[in-house]
Coordinates of C-alpha atoms in Angstrom, one line a residue:
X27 CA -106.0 -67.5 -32.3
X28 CA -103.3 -69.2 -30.1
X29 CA -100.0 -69.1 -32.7
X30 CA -97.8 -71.1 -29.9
X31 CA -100.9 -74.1 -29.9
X32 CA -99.0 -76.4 -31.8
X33 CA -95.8 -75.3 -30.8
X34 CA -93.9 -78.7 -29.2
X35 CA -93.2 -78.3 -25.2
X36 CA -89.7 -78.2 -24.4
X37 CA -88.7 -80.9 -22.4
X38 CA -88.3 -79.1 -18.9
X39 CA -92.3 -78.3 -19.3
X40 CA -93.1 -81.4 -20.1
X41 CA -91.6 -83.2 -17.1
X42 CA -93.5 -80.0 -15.3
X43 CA -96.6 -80.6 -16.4
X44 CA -95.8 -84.2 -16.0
X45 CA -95.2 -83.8 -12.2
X46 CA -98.4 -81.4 -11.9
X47 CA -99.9 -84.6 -12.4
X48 CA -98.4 -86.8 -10.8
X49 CA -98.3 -85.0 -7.8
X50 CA -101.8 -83.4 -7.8
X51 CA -103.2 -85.7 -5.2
X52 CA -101.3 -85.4 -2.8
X53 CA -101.4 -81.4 -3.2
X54 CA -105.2 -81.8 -2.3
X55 CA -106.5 -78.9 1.0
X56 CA -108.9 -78.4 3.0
X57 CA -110.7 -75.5 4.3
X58 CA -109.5 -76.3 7.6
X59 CA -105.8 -76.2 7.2
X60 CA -106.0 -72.7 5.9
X61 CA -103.5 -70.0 8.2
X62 CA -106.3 -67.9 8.9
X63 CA -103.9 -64.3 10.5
X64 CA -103.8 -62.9 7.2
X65 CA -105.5 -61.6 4.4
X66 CA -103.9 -63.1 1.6
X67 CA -103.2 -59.6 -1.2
X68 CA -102.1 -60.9 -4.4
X69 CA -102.9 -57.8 -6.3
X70 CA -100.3 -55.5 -4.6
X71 CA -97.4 -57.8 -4.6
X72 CA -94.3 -57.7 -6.6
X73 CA -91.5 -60.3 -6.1
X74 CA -88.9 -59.1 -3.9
X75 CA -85.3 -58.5 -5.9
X76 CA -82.1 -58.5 -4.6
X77 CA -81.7 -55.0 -3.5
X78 CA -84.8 -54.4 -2.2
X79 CA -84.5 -53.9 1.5
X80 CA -86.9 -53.5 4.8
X81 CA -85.0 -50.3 5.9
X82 CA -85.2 -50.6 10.2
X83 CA -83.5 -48.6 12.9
X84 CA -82.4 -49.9 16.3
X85 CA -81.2 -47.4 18.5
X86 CA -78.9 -44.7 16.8
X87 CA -78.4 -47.6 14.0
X88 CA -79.5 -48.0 10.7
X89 CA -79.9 -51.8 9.3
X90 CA -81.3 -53.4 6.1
X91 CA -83.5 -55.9 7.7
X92 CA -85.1 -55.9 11.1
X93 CA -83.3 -58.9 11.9
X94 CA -81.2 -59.6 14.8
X95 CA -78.6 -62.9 15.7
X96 CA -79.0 -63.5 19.1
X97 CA -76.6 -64.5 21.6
X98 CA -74.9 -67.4 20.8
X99 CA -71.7 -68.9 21.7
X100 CA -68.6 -68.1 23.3
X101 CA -65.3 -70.0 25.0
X102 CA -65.1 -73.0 22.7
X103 CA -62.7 -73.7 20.0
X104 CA -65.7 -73.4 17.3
X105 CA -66.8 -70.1 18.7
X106 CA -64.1 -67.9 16.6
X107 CA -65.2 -69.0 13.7
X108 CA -69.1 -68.9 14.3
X109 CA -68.4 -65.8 15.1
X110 CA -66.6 -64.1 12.7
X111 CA -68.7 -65.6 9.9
X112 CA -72.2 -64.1 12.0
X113 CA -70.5 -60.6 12.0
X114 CA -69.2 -60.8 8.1
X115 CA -73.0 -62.1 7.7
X116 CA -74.2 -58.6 9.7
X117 CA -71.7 -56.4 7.8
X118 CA -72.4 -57.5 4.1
X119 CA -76.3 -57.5 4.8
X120 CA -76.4 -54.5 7.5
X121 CA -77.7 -56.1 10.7
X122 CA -77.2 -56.6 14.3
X123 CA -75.4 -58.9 16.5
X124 CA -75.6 -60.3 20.1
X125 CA -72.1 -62.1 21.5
X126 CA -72.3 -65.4 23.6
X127 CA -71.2 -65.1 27.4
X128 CA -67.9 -63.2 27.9
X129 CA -67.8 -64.0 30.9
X130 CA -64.2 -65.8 30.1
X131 CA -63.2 -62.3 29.5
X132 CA -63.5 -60.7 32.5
X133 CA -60.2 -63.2 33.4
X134 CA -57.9 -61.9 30.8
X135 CA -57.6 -61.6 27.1
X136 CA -57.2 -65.3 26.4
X137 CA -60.5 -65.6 24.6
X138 CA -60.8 -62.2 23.1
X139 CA -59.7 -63.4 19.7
X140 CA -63.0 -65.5 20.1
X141 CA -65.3 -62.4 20.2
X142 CA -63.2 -59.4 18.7
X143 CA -65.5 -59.5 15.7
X144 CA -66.4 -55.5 15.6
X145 CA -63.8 -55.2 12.6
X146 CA -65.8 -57.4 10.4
X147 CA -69.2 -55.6 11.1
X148 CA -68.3 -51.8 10.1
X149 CA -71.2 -49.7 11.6
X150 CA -73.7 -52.3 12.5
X151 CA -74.7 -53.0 16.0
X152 CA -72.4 -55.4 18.2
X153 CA -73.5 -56.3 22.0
X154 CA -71.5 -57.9 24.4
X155 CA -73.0 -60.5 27.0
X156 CA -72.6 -61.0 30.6
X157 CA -74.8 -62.7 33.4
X158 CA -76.6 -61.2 36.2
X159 CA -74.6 -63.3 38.7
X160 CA -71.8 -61.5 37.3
X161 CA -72.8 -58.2 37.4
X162 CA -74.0 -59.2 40.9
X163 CA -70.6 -60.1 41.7
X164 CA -68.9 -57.1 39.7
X165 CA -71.2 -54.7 42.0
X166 CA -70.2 -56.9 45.1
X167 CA -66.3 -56.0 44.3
X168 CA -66.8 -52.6 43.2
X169 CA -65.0 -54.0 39.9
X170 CA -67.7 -52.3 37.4
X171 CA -65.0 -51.1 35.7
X172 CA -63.6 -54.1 34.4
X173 CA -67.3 -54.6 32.8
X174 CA -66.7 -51.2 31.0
X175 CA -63.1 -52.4 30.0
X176 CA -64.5 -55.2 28.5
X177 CA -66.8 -53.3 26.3
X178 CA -64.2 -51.5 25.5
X179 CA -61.7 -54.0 24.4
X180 CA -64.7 -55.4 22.5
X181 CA -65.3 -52.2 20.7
X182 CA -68.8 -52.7 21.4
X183 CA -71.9 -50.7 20.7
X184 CA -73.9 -52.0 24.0
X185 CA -74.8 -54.6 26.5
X186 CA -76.8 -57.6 27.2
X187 CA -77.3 -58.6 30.5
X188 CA -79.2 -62.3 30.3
X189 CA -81.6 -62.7 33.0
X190 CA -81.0 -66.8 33.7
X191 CA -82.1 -67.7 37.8
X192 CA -83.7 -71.3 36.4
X193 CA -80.9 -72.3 34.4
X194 CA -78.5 -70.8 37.0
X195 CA -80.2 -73.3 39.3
X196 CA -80.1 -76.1 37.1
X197 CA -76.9 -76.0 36.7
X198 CA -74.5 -77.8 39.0
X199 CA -71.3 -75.1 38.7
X200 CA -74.3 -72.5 38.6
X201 CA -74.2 -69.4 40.6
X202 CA -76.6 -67.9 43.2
X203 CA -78.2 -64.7 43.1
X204 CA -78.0 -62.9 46.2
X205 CA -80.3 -60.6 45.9
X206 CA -83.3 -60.0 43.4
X207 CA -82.4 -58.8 40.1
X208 CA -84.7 -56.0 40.4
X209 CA -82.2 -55.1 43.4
X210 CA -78.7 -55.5 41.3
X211 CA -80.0 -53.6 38.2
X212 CA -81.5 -50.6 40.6
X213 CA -77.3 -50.8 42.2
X214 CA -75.8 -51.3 38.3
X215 CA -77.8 -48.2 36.7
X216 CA -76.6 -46.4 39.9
X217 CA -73.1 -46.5 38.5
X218 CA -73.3 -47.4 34.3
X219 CA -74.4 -45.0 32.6
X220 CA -73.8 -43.9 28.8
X221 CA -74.1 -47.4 27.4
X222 CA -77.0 -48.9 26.2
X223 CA -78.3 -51.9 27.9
X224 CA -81.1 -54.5 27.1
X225 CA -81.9 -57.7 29.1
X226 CA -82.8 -60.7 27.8
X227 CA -84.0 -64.1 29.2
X228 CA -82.2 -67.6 27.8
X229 CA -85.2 -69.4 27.2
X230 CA -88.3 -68.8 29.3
X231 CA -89.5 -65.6 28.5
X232 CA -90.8 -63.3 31.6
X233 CA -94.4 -62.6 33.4
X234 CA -96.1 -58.9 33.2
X235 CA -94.3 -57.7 36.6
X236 CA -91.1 -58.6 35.7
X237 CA -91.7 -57.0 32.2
X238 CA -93.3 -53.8 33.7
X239 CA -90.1 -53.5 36.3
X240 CA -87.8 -53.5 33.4
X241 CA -89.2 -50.9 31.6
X242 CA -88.8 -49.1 34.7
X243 CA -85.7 -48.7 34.3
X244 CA -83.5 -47.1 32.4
X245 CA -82.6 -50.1 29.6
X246 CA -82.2 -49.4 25.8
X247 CA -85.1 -52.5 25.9
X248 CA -85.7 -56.1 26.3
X249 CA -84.9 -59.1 24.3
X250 CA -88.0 -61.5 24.8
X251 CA -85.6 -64.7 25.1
X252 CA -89.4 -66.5 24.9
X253 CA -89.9 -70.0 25.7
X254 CA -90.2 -72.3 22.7
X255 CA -87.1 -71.8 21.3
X256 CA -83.5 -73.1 22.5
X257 CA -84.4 -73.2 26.2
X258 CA -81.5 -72.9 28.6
X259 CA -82.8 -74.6 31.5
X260 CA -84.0 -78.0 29.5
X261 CA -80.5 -78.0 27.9
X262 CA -78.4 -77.8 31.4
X263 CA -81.0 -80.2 32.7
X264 CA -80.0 -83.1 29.8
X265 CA -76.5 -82.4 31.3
X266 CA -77.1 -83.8 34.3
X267 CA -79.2 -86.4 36.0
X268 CA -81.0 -83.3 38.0
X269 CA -83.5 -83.6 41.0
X270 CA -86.5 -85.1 39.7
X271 CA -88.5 -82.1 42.1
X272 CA -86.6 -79.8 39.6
X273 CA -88.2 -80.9 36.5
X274 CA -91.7 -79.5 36.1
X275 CA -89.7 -76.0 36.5
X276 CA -88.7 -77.1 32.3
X277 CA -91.8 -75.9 31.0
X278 CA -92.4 -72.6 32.9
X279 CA -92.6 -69.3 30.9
X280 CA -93.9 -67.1 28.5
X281 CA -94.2 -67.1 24.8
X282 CA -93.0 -64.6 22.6
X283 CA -97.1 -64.3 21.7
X284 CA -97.8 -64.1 25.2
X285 CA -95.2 -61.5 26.2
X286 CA -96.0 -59.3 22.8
X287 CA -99.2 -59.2 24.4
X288 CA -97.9 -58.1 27.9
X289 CA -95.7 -55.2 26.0
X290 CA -99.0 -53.5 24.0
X291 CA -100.9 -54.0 27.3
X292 CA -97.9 -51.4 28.5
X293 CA -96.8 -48.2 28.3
X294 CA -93.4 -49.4 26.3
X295 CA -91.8 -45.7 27.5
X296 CA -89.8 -45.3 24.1
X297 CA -88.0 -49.1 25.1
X298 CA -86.9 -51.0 22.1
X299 CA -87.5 -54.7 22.0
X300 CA -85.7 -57.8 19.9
X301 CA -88.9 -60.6 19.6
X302 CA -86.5 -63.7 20.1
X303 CA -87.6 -67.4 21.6
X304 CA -89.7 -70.2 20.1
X305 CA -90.2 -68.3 16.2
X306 CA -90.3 -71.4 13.8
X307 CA -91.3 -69.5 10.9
X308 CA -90.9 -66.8 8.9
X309 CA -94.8 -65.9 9.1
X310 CA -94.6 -66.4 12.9
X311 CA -91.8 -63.8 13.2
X312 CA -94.2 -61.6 10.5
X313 CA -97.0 -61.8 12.7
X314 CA -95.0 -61.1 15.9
X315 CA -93.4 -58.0 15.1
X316 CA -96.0 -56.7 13.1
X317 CA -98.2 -57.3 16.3
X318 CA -95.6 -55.6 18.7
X319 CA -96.5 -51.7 18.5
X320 CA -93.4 -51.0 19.6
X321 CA -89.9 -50.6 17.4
X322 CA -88.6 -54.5 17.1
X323 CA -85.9 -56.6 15.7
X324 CA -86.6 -60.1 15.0
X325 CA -83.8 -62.1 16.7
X326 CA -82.8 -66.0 16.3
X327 CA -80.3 -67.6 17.4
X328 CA -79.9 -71.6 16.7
X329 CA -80.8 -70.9 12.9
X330 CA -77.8 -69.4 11.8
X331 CA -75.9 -71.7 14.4
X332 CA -75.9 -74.8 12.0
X333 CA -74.5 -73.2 8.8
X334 CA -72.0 -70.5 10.5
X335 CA -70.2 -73.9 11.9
X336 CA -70.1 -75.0 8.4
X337 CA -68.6 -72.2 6.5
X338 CA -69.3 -68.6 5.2
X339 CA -71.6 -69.8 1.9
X340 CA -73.4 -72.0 3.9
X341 CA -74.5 -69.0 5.9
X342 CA -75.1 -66.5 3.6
X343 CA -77.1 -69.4 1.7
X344 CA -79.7 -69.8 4.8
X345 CA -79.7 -65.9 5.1
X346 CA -80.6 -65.1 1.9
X347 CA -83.2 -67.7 2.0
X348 CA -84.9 -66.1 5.1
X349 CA -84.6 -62.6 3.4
X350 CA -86.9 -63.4 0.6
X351 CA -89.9 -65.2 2.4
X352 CA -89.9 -62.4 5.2
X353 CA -90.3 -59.9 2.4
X354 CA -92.3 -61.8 0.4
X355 CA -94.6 -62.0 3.8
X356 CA -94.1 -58.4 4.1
X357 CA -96.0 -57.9 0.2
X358 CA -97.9 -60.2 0.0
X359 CA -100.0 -60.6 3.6
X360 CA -101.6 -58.3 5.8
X361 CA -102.4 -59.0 9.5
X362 CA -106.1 -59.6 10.0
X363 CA -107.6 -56.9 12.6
X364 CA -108.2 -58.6 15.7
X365 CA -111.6 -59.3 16.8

């Protein structure tokens, strides 16, 4: 016998019941629509609570979440603020962090306040970011140790080098590369040693040879920098009124899908790898790195870009968000084996 039968509803279920049917036709599937990468495990899931955590290592590091924010931002008046809130974000919640271009610092301390963040983040991960054409032109100089200067003013754990010919080209101010990367990173691991260093591309991703010269060499890993995401080429292009010949170059590259694929086809030689460009979901990013045999971060960039403008709630708000659908992915689906 149901005792609570002929209990009255309170008025919050009734307007829920009310809306189940309302709403039911439009909540109407169909077989085809169904994400067919995962076997869907009810029966082992729990709902993830506050502390519970997806324990990850990157490097020597130790962070909560295999979650990285990538490169970003750097020389404009909203970039000390973006950045400080990104590192408070990585301190509280044990992550990693990738600057924007400091370039500007290579000229002086003018800017540093812009990407002295290290003192909000505690022991977690902070890279610093410079271009190839710069190290290019460092190497040219002998000037490598301003580079290491840098890093050290930064109080930084590593470097990214970003790996950008197309949007270098695009770009009217851009620079040239002299010589083949392959060439100034052979030179640059001549001479820097003792600090790890991944490359990353802006927005294009990179072919198997390119791939299988990097690791190569001896880099902490790659970032993917994949095409589908924020794409550095397309964005310098809707700067200028470029050379129509130029414009079919926009949609060159490599997904992260495609280049996850590459990296298993590989022998990885102990390389770590952040899976960054062109994820627009939280199962996407669930099914890349649980794809990637290798150890992997998830990195996103424009994301967090939005809210860390806005203020320090506003971020935490989208982050805590993300947190609890990539660990409810993480109980509740499984990857389907691959046929």
């Amino acid at each position: 016998m149901d005792l609570n039968k002929n209990l009255p509803l309170s008025d919050e279920l009734a307007h829920r019941k009310g809306a189940h049917i309302e709403l039911s036709s439009r909540a109407q599937t169909c077989a085809a629509e169904v994400d067919a990468r995962f076997n869907y495990e009810p029966m082992f899931f729990s709902h993830p609570t506050s502390s519970l955590k997806w324990a990850s290592t990157f490097l020597k590091f130790k962070l909560d979440y295999p979650l990285w924010i990538s490169s970003m931002t750097g020389g404009t008046q909203h970039a000390k603020k973006i950045n400080e809130n990104l590192a408070r974000l990585c301190g509280e919640y044990k992550l990693g962090m990738g600057l924007g271009s400091c370039r500007p610092l290579l000229a002086g301390n003018e800017r540093l306040g812009e990407f002295a963040v290290k003192k909000f983040m505690g022991a977690q991960p902070l890279f610093a970011n410079i271009g190839m054409a710069q190290v290019e032109e460092l190497l040219d100089r002998n000037k490598l140790c301003e580079l290491a200067e840098m890093i050290r003013r930064l109080d930084a754990d590593g470097l990214i080098i970003h790996l950008n010919p197309l949007q270098e080209w695009f770009q009217p101010e851009g620079d040239r590369f002299k010589q083949p990367p392959h060439k100034t990173l052979l030179r640059f691991f001549d001479q820097f040693k003792d600090t790890p260093v991944f490359i990353k591309e802006v927005g294009q991703g990179m072919g198997p040879r390119s791939i299988k010269a990097l690791l190569e060499l001896p880099i902490a890993g790659i970032e993917l920098g994949a095409f589908g995401g924020t794409n550095f080429t397309l964005l310098e292009s809707l700067r200028t009124s470029e050379d129509e010949t130029k414009r079919p170059f926009i949609k060159v590259g490599h997904t992260a899908f495609e280049m996850v694929e590459i990296l298993n086809a590989l022998p990885t030689r102990n390389k770590e790898f952040i899976i960054s460009g062109g994820i627009r979901n939280v199962l996407d990013a669930y099914e890349l790195k649980t794809t990637l045999k290798a150890n992997s971060l998830l990195g996103m960039a424009h994301a967090y870009l939005a809210p860390a403008m806005e203020n320090y709630e506003k971020l935490e708000e989208h982050f805590l968000n993300l947190r609890e659908s990539l660990l409810t992915a993480k109980g509740l689906l499984e990857l389907k084996e691959q046929t």
